[in-house]
Short mmCIF file of C-alpha atoms and ligand atoms in Angstrom, two decimals:
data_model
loop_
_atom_site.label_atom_id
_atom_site.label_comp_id
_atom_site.label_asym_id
_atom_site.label_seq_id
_atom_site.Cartn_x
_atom_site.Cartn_y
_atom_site.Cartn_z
CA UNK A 1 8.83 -17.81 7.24
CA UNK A 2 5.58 -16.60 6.08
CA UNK A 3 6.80 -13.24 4.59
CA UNK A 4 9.95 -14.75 2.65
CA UNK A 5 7.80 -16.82 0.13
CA UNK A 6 6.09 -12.99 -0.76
CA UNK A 7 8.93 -12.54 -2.97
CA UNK A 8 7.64 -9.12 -4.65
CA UNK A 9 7.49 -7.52 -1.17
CA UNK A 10 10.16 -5.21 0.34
CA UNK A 11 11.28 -7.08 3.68
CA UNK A 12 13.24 -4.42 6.03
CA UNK A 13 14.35 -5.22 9.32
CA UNK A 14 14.73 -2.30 12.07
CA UNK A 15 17.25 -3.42 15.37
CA UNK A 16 15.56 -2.50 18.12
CA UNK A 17 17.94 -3.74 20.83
CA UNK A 18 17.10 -7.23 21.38
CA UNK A 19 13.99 -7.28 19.46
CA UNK A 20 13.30 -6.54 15.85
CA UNK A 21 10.63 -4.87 14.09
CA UNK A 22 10.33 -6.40 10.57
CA UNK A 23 8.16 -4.29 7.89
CA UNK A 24 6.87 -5.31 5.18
CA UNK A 25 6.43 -3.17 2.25
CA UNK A 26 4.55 -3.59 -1.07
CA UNK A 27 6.97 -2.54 -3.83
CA UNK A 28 3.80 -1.56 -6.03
CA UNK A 29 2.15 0.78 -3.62
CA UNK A 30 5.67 2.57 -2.95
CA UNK A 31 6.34 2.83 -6.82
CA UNK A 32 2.40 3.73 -7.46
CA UNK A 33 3.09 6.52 -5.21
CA UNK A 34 6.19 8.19 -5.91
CA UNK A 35 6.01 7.81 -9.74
CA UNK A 36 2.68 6.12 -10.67
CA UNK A 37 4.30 2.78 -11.51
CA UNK A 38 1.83 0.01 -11.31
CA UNK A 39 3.52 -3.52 -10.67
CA UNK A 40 1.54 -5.65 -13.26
CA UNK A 41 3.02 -9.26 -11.69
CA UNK A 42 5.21 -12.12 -12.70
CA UNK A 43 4.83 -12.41 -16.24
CA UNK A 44 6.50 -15.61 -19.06
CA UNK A 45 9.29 -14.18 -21.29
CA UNK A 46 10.00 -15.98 -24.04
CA UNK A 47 13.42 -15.81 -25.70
CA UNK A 48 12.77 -16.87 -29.19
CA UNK A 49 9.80 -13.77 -29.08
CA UNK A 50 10.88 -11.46 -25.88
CA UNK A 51 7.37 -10.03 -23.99
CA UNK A 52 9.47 -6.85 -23.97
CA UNK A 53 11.43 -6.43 -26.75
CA UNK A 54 14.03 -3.90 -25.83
CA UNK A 55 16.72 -4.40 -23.60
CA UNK A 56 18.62 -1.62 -21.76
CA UNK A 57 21.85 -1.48 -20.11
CA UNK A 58 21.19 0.09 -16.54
CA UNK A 59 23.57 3.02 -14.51
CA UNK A 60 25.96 0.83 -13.44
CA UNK A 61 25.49 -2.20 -15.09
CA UNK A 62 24.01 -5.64 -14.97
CA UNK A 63 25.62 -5.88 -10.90
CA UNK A 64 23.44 -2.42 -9.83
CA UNK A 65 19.87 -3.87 -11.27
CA UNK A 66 17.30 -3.01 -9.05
CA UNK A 67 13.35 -2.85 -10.38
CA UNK A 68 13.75 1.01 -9.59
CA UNK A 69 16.89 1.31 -11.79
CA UNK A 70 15.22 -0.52 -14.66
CA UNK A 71 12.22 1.57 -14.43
CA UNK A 72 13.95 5.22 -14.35
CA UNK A 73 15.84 3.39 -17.88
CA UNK A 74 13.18 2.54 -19.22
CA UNK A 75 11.29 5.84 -18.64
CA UNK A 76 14.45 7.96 -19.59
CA UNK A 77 14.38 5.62 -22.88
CA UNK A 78 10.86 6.82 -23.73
CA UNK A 79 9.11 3.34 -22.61
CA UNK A 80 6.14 3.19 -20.40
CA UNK A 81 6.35 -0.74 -19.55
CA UNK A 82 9.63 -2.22 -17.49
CA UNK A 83 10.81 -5.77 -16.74
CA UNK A 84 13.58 -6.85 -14.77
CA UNK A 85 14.73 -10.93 -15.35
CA UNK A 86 17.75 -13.10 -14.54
CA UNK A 87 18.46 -10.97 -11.54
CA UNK A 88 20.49 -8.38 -13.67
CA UNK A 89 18.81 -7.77 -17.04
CA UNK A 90 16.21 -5.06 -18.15
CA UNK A 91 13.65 -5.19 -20.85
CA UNK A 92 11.40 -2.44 -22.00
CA UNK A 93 8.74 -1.81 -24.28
CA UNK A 94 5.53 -0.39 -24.84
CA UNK A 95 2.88 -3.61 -23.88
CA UNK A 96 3.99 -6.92 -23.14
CA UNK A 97 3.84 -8.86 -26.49
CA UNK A 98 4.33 -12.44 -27.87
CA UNK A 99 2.13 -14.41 -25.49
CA UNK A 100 4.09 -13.37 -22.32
CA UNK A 101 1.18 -13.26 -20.09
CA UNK A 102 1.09 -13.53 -16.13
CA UNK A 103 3.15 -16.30 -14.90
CA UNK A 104 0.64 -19.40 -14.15
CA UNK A 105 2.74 -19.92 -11.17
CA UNK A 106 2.07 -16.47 -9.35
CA UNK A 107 4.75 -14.56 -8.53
CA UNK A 108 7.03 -18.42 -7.72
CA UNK A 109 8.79 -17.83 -10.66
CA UNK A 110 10.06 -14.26 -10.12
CA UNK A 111 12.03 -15.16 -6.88
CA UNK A 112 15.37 -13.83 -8.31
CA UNK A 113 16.79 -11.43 -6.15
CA UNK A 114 18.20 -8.11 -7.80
CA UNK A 115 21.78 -8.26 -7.86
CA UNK A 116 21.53 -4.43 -6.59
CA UNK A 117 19.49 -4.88 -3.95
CA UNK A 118 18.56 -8.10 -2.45
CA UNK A 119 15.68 -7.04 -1.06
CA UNK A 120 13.70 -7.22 -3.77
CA UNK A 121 13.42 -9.60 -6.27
CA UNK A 122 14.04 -9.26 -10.36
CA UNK A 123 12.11 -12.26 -12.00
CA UNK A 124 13.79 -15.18 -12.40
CA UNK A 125 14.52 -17.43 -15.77
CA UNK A 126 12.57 -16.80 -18.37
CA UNK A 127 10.03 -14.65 -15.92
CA UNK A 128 9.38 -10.79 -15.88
CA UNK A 129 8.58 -8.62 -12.78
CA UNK A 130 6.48 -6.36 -15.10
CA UNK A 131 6.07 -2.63 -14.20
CA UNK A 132 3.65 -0.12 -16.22
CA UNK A 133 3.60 3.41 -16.10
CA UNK A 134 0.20 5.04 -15.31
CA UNK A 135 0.60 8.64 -15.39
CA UNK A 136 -2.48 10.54 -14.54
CA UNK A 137 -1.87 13.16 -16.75
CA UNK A 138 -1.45 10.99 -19.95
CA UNK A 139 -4.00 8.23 -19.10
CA UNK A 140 -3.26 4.71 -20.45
CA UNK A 141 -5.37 1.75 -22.23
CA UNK A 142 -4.95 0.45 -18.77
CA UNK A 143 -7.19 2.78 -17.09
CA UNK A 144 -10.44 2.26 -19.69
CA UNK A 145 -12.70 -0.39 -17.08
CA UNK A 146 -14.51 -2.70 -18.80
CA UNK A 147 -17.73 -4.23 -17.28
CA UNK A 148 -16.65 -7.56 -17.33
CA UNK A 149 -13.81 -6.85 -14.97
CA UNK A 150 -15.90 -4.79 -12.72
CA UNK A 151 -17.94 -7.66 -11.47
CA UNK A 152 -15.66 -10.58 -10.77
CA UNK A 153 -16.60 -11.86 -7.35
CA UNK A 154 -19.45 -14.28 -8.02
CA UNK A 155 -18.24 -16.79 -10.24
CA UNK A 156 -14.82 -17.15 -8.18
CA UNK A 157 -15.66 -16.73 -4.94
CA UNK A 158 -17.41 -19.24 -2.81
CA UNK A 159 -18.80 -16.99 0.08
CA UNK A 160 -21.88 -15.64 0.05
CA UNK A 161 -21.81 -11.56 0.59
CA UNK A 162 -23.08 -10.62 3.80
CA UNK A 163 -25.93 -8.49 3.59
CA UNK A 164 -25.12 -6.98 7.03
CA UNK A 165 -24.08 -3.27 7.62
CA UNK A 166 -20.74 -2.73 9.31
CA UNK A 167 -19.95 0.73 11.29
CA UNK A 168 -18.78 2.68 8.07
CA UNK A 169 -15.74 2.30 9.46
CA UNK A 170 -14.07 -0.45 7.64
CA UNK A 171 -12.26 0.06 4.42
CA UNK A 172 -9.64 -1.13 1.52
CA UNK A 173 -6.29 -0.12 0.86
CA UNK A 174 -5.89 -1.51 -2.62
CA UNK A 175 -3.58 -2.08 -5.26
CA UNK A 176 -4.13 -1.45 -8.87
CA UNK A 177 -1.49 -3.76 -10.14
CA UNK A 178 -3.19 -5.89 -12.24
CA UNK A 179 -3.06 -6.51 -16.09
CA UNK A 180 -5.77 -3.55 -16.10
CA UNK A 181 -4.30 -1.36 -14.01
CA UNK A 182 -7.31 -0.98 -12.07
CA UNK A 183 -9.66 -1.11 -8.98
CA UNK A 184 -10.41 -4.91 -9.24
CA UNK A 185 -9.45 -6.01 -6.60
CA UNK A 186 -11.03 -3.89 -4.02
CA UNK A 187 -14.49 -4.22 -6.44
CA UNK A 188 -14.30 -8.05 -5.37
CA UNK A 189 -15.64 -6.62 -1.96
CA UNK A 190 -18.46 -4.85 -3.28
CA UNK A 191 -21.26 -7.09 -1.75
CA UNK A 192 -19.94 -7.10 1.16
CA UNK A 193 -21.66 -4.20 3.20
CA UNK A 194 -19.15 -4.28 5.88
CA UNK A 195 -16.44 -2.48 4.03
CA UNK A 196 -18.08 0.86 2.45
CA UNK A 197 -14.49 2.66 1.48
CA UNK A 198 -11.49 2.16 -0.46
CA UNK A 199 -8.10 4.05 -0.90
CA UNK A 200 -5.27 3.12 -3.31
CA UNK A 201 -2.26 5.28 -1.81
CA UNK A 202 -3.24 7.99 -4.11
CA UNK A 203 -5.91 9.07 -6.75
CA UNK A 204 -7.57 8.49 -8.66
CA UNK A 205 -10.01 5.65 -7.98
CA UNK A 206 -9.07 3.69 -11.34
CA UNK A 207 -12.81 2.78 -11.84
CA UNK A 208 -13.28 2.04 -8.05
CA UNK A 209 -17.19 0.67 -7.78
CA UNK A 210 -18.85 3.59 -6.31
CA UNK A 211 -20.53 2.13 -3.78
CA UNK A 212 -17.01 2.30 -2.08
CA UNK A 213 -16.51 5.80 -0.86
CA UNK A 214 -12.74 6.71 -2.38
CA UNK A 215 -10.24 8.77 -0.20
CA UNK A 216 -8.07 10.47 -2.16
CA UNK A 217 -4.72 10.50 -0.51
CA UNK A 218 -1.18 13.10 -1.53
CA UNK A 219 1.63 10.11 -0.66
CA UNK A 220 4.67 12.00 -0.87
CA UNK A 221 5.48 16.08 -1.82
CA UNK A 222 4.71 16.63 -5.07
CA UNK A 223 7.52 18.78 -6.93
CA UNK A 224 5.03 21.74 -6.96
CA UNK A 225 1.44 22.96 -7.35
CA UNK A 226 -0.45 19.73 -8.98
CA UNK A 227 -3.32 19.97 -11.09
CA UNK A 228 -4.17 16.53 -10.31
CA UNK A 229 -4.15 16.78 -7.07
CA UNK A 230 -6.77 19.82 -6.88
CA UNK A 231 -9.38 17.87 -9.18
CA UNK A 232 -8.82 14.51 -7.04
CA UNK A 233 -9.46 16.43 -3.80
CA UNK A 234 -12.45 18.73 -5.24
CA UNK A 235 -14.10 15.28 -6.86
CA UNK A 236 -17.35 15.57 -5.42
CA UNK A 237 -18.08 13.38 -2.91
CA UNK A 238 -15.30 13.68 -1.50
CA UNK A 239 -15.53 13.63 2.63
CA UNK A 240 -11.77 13.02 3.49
CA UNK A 241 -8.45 13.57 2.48
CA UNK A 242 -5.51 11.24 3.68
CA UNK A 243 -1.88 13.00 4.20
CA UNK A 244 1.66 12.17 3.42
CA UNK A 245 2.58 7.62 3.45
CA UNK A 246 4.78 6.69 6.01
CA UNK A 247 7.21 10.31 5.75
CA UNK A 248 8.37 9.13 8.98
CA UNK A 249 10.27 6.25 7.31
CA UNK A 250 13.60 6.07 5.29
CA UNK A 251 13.60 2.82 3.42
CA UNK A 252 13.00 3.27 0.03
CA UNK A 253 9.51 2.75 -0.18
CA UNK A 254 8.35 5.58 2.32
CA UNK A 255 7.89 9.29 1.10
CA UNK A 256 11.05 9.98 3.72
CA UNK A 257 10.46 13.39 4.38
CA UNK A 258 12.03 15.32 7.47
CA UNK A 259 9.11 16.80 9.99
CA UNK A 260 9.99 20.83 8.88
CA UNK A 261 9.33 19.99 5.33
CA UNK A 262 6.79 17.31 5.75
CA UNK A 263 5.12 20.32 7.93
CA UNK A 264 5.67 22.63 4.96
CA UNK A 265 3.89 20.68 2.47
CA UNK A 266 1.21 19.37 4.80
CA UNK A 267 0.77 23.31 5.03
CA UNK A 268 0.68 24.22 1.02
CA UNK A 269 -0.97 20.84 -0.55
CA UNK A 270 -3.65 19.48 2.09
CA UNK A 271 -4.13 22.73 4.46
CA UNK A 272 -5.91 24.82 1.76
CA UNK A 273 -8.52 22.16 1.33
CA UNK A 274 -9.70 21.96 5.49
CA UNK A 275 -12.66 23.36 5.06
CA UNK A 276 -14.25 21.34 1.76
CA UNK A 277 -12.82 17.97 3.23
CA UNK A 278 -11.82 16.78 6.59
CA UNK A 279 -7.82 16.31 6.87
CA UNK A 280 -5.49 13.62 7.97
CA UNK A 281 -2.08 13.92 9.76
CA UNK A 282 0.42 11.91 7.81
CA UNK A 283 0.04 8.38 8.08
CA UNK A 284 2.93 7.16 9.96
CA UNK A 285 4.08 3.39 10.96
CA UNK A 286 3.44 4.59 14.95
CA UNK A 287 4.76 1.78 16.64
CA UNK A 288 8.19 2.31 14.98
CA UNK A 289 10.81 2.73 17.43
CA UNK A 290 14.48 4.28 16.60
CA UNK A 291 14.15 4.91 13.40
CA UNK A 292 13.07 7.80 11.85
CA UNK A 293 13.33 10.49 8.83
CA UNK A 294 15.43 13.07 10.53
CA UNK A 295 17.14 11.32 13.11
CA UNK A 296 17.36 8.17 15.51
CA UNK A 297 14.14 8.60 17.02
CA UNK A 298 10.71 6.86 17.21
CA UNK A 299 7.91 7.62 14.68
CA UNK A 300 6.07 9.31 18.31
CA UNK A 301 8.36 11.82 17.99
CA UNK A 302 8.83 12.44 14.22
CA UNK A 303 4.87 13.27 14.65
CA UNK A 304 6.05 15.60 17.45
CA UNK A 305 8.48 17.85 15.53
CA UNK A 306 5.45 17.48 12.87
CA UNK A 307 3.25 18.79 14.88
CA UNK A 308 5.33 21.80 16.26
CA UNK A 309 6.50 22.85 12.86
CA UNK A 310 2.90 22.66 11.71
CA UNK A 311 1.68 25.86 14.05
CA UNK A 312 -1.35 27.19 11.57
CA UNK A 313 -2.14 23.60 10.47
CA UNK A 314 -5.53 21.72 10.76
CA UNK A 315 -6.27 18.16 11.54
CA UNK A 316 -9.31 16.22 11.89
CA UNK A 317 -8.14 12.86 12.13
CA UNK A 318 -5.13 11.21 12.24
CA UNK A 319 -3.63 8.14 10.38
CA UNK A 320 -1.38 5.28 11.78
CA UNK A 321 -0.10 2.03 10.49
CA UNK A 322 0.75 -0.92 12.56
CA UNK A 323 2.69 -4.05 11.31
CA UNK A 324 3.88 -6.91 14.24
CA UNK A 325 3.63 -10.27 15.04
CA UNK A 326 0.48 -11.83 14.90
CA UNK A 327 1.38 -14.18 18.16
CA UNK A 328 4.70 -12.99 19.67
CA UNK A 329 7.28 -15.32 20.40
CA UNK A 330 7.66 -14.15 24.67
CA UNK A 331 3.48 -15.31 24.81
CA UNK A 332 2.50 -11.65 24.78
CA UNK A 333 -0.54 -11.14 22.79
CA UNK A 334 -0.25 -9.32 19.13
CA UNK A 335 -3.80 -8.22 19.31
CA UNK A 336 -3.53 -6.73 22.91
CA UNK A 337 0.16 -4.55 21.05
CA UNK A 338 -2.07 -3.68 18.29
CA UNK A 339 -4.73 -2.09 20.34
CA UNK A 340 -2.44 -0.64 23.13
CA UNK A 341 -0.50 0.98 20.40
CA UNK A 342 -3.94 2.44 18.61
CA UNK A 343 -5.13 3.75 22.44
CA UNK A 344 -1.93 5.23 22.62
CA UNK A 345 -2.08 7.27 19.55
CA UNK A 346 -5.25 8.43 20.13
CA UNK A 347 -4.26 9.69 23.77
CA UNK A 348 -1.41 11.32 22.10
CA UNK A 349 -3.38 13.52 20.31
CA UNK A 350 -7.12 13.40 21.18
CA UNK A 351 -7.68 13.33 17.57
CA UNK A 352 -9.86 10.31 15.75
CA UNK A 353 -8.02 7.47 14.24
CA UNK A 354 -7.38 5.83 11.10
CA UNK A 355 -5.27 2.73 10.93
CA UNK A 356 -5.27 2.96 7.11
CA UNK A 357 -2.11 -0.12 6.98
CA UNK A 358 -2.31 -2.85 9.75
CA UNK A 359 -1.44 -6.02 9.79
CA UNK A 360 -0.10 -8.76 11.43
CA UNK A 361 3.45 -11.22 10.66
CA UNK A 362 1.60 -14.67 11.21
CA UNK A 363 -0.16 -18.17 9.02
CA UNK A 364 -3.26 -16.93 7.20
CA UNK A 365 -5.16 -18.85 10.44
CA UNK A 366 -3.45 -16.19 12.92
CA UNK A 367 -4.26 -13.64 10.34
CA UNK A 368 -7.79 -14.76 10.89
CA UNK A 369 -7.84 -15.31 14.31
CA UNK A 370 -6.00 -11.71 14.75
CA UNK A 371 -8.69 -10.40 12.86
CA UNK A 372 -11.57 -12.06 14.64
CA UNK A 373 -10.69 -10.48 17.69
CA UNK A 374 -9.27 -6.69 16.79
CA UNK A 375 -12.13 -6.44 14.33
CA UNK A 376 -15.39 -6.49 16.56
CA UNK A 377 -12.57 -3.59 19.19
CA UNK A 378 -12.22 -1.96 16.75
CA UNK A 379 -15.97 -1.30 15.53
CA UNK A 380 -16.39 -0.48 19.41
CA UNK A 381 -14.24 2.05 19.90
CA UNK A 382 -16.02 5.54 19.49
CA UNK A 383 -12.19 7.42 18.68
CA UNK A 384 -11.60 4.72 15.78
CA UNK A 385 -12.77 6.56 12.57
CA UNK A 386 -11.92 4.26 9.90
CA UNK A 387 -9.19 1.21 9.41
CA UNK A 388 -8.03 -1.16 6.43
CA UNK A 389 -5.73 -4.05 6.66
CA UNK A 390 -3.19 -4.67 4.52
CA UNK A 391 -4.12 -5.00 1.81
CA UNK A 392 -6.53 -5.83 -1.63
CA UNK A 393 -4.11 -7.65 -3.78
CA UNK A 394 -3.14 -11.26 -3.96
CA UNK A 395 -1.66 -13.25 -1.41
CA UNK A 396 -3.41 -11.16 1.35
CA UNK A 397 -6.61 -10.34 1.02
CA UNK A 398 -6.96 -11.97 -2.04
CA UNK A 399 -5.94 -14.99 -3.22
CA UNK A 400 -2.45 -15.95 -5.07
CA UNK A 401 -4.26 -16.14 -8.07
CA UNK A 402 -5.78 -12.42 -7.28
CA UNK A 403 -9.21 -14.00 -8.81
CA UNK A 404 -10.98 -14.16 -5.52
CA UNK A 405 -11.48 -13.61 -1.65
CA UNK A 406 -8.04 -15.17 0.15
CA UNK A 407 -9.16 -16.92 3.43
CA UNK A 408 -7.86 -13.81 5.41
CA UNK A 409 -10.23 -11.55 2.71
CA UNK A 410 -13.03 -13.54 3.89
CA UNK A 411 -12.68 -13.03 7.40
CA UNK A 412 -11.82 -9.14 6.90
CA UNK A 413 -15.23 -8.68 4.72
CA UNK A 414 -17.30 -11.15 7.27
CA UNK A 415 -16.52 -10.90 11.02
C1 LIG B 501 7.75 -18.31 -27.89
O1 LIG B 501 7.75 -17.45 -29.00
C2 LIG B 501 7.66 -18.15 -30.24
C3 LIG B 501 7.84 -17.13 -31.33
O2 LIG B 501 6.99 -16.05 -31.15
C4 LIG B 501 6.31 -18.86 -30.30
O3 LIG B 501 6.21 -19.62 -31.49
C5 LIG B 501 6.20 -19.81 -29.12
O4 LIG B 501 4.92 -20.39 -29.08
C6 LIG B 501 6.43 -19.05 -27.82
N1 LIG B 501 6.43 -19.96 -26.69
C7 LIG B 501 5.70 -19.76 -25.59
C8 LIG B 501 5.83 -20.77 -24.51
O5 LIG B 501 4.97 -18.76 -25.47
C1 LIG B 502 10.71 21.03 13.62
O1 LIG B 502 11.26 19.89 12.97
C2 LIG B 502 12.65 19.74 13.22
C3 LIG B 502 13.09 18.52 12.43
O2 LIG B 502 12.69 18.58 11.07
C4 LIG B 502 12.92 19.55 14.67
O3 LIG B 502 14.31 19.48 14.90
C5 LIG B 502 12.32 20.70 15.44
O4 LIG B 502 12.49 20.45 16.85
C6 LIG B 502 10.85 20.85 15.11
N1 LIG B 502 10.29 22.01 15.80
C7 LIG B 502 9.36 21.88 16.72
C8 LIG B 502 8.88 23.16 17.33
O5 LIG B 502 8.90 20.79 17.07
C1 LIG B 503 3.00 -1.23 20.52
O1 LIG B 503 3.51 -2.30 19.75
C2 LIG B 503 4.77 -2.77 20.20
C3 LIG B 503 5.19 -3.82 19.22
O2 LIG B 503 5.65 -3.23 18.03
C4 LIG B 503 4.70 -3.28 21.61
O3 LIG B 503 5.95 -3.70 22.03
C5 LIG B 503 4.17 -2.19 22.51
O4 LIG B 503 3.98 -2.70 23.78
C6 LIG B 503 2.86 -1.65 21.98
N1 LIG B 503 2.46 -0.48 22.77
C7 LIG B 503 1.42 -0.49 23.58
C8 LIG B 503 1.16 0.80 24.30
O5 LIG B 503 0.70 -1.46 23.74
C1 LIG B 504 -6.80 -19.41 -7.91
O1 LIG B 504 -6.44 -19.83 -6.60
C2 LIG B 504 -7.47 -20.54 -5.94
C3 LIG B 504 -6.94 -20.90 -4.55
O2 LIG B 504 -6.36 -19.82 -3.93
C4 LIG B 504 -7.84 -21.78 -6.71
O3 LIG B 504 -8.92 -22.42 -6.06
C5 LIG B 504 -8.25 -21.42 -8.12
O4 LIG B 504 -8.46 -22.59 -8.88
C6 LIG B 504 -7.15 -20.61 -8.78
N1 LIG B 504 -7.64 -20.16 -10.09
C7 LIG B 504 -6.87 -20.13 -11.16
C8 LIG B 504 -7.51 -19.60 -12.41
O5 LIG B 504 -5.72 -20.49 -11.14
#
């Protein structure tokens, strides 16, 4: 199956009665958010001169290793770079040294899983899933942009930039996991007129280009009043600010947090900044059913008990995500579930709508055809605000290699 061979990606299935709801997560977004660890990708270790030369002994040994694990080690050890390998073993260190560069294979050779969690995958022999540490307090080499890596898209890419305007309503929801830690590949859309903003599940930009507009976004509760947070949202320029990622979820890449206290902080970190910037609702996977932080119950009414713990609060918009089957197996139609399910939010709450994750489970030519049709809907539909599919990184919108448009990129910056 299409997902499976995406072996960096959280895969979680939700029983819904007799169907299933699979979502798929990316690990580096979840990690960017909650701690500002940037997955870096599959990189060569090298035993005779290790890429990271210290090894650790995790909590629980060799039998717990999970990426997570290895990376609170390696942070509680002082390190700022961790690699898990071999399924069980972690290695960390300060850069990644002795030639161990990115894995000319992609992320093919990291397809261990982690003998603590087999959802997720810990390299494989002699291969690193590399993590980095990008704390925005205590910025890293990672985050100085050079030119050269801020205008990639000619050389690789075969398709020609269309010079056409889209609706402004079309955006990125990017990754900076790359050897740079930075906005590269969203910048590979730059030319293409159609998308005119970019997010990255938090803030800042990481040397966005700034023809993109940037949307800062708070992912989870921060542990108390954040500096950070106040310059990101006070940036000028700044139009929009996106609420909490997924709090309505409990696997472990969602901010999982209960609809009184996701209220609560909605109320001290995004409320006091209404009237600068327009505010989002969390941004909640809304056609999740059963499931929910809190309790058995769909993500409808998570945003419910949201909504009625929030009395004082303001929204201008609000932000879904959407993740199904591209062409369900019963012959229903994925694009006609997608756009029921964005209708539906918006009669919910009258409010407009971002879909700031959508995508659908399908071959990069259903992608494509999915696209082709809930694209030119979505442009048309006066309560749609803004939407990005998921996502700017390699092996969806971009390519494996991450050095160019994938063919699902080139129908999202094109039709
Ligand atoms: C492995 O490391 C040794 C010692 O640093 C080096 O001589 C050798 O070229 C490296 N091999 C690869 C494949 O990087
Ligand atoms: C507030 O949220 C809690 C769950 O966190 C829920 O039980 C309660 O019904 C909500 N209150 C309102 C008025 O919706
Ligand atoms: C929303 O999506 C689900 C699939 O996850 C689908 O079963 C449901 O019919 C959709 N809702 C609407 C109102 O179209
Ligand atoms: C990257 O992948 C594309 C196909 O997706 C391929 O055409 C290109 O040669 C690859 N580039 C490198 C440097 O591997």
């Amino acid at each position: 199956m299409h997902l499976w061979r995406l072996s960096l990606f959280l895969v979680l299935g939700l029983a819904l009665g007799a169907a299933c709801l699979a979502v798929n997560r990316d690990l580096t977004s979840s990690l960017e958010g909650r701690s500002a660890w940037k997955l870096l990708g599959c990189y060569i270790d090298n035993v005779s001169g290790r890429a990271l030369p210290h090894g650790e002994a995790v909590p629980g040994g060799t039998n717990a290793m999970t990426n997570e694990l290895c990376i609170e080690t390696c942070l509680q050890a002082g390190f700022s770079i961790a690699g898990t390998e071999y399924a069980g073993e972690c290695w960390c260190g300060n850069a990644v040294v002795d030639g161990g560069g990115l894995a000319p294979d992609g992320s093919v050779g990291c397809n261990m899983k982690c003998k603590g969690n087999h959802a997720e995958t810990c390299g494989g022999p002699n291969r690193l899933d590399v993590y980095q540490l990008v704390s925005p307090t205590s910025p890293t080499p990672s985050q100085t942009i050079t030119s050269s890596s801020t205008q990639p898209a000619s050389t690789s890419s075969p398709v020609q930039p269309t010079a056409s305007a889209g609706t402004g309503k079309r955006g990125l929801a990017y990754s900076t996991g790359n050897p740079e830690g930075d906005a590269i590949f969203a910048n590979f859309f730059t030319s293409f007129k159609k998308i005119t903003w970019a997010y990255d599940w938090g803030y800042p930009a990481h040397g966005l280009d700034p023809s993109f507009e940037f949307v800062p976004m708070l992912w989870g509760l921060p542990s108390g009043p954040d500096p950070s947070w106040t310059a990101a949202v006070q940036t000028p320029g700044t139009k929009y600010i996106l609420g909490f990622n997924e709090p309505d979820l409990t696997y472990s890449g969602s901010s999982n947090i209960i609809p009184a206290k996701a209220a609560a902080g909605y109320q001290e970190y995004i409320e006091p900044f209404s009237g600068s910037a327009k505010v989002g609702m969390p941004n909640v996977l809304w056609n999740n059913v059963g499931s929910s932080s809190g309790g058995d119950y769909d993500t409808a009414v998570w945003t419910q008990y949201f909504v009625g713990n929030c009395t004082s609060c303001h929204f201008d918009f609000m932000g879904i995500h959407y993740y199904q089957d591209c062409d369900p197996a019963d012959g229903q139609s994925g694009a006609a579930w997608f756009q029921g399910n964005v209708t539906n939010a918006y009669e919910t709450y009258k409010l407009p709508v971002w879909i700031t994750e959508f995508q659908c489970y399908g071959t990069d030519a259903q992608q494509v055809a999915f696209l082709q049709e809930v694209l030119p809907w979505l442009d048309s539909q006066s309560y749609v605000q803004r939407y990005a599919y998921f996502g700017a990184f390699p092996d969806f919108l971009m390519n494996a290699n991450g050095t160019g448009l994938s063919e699902i990129g080139v129908a999202y910056a094109t039709t």
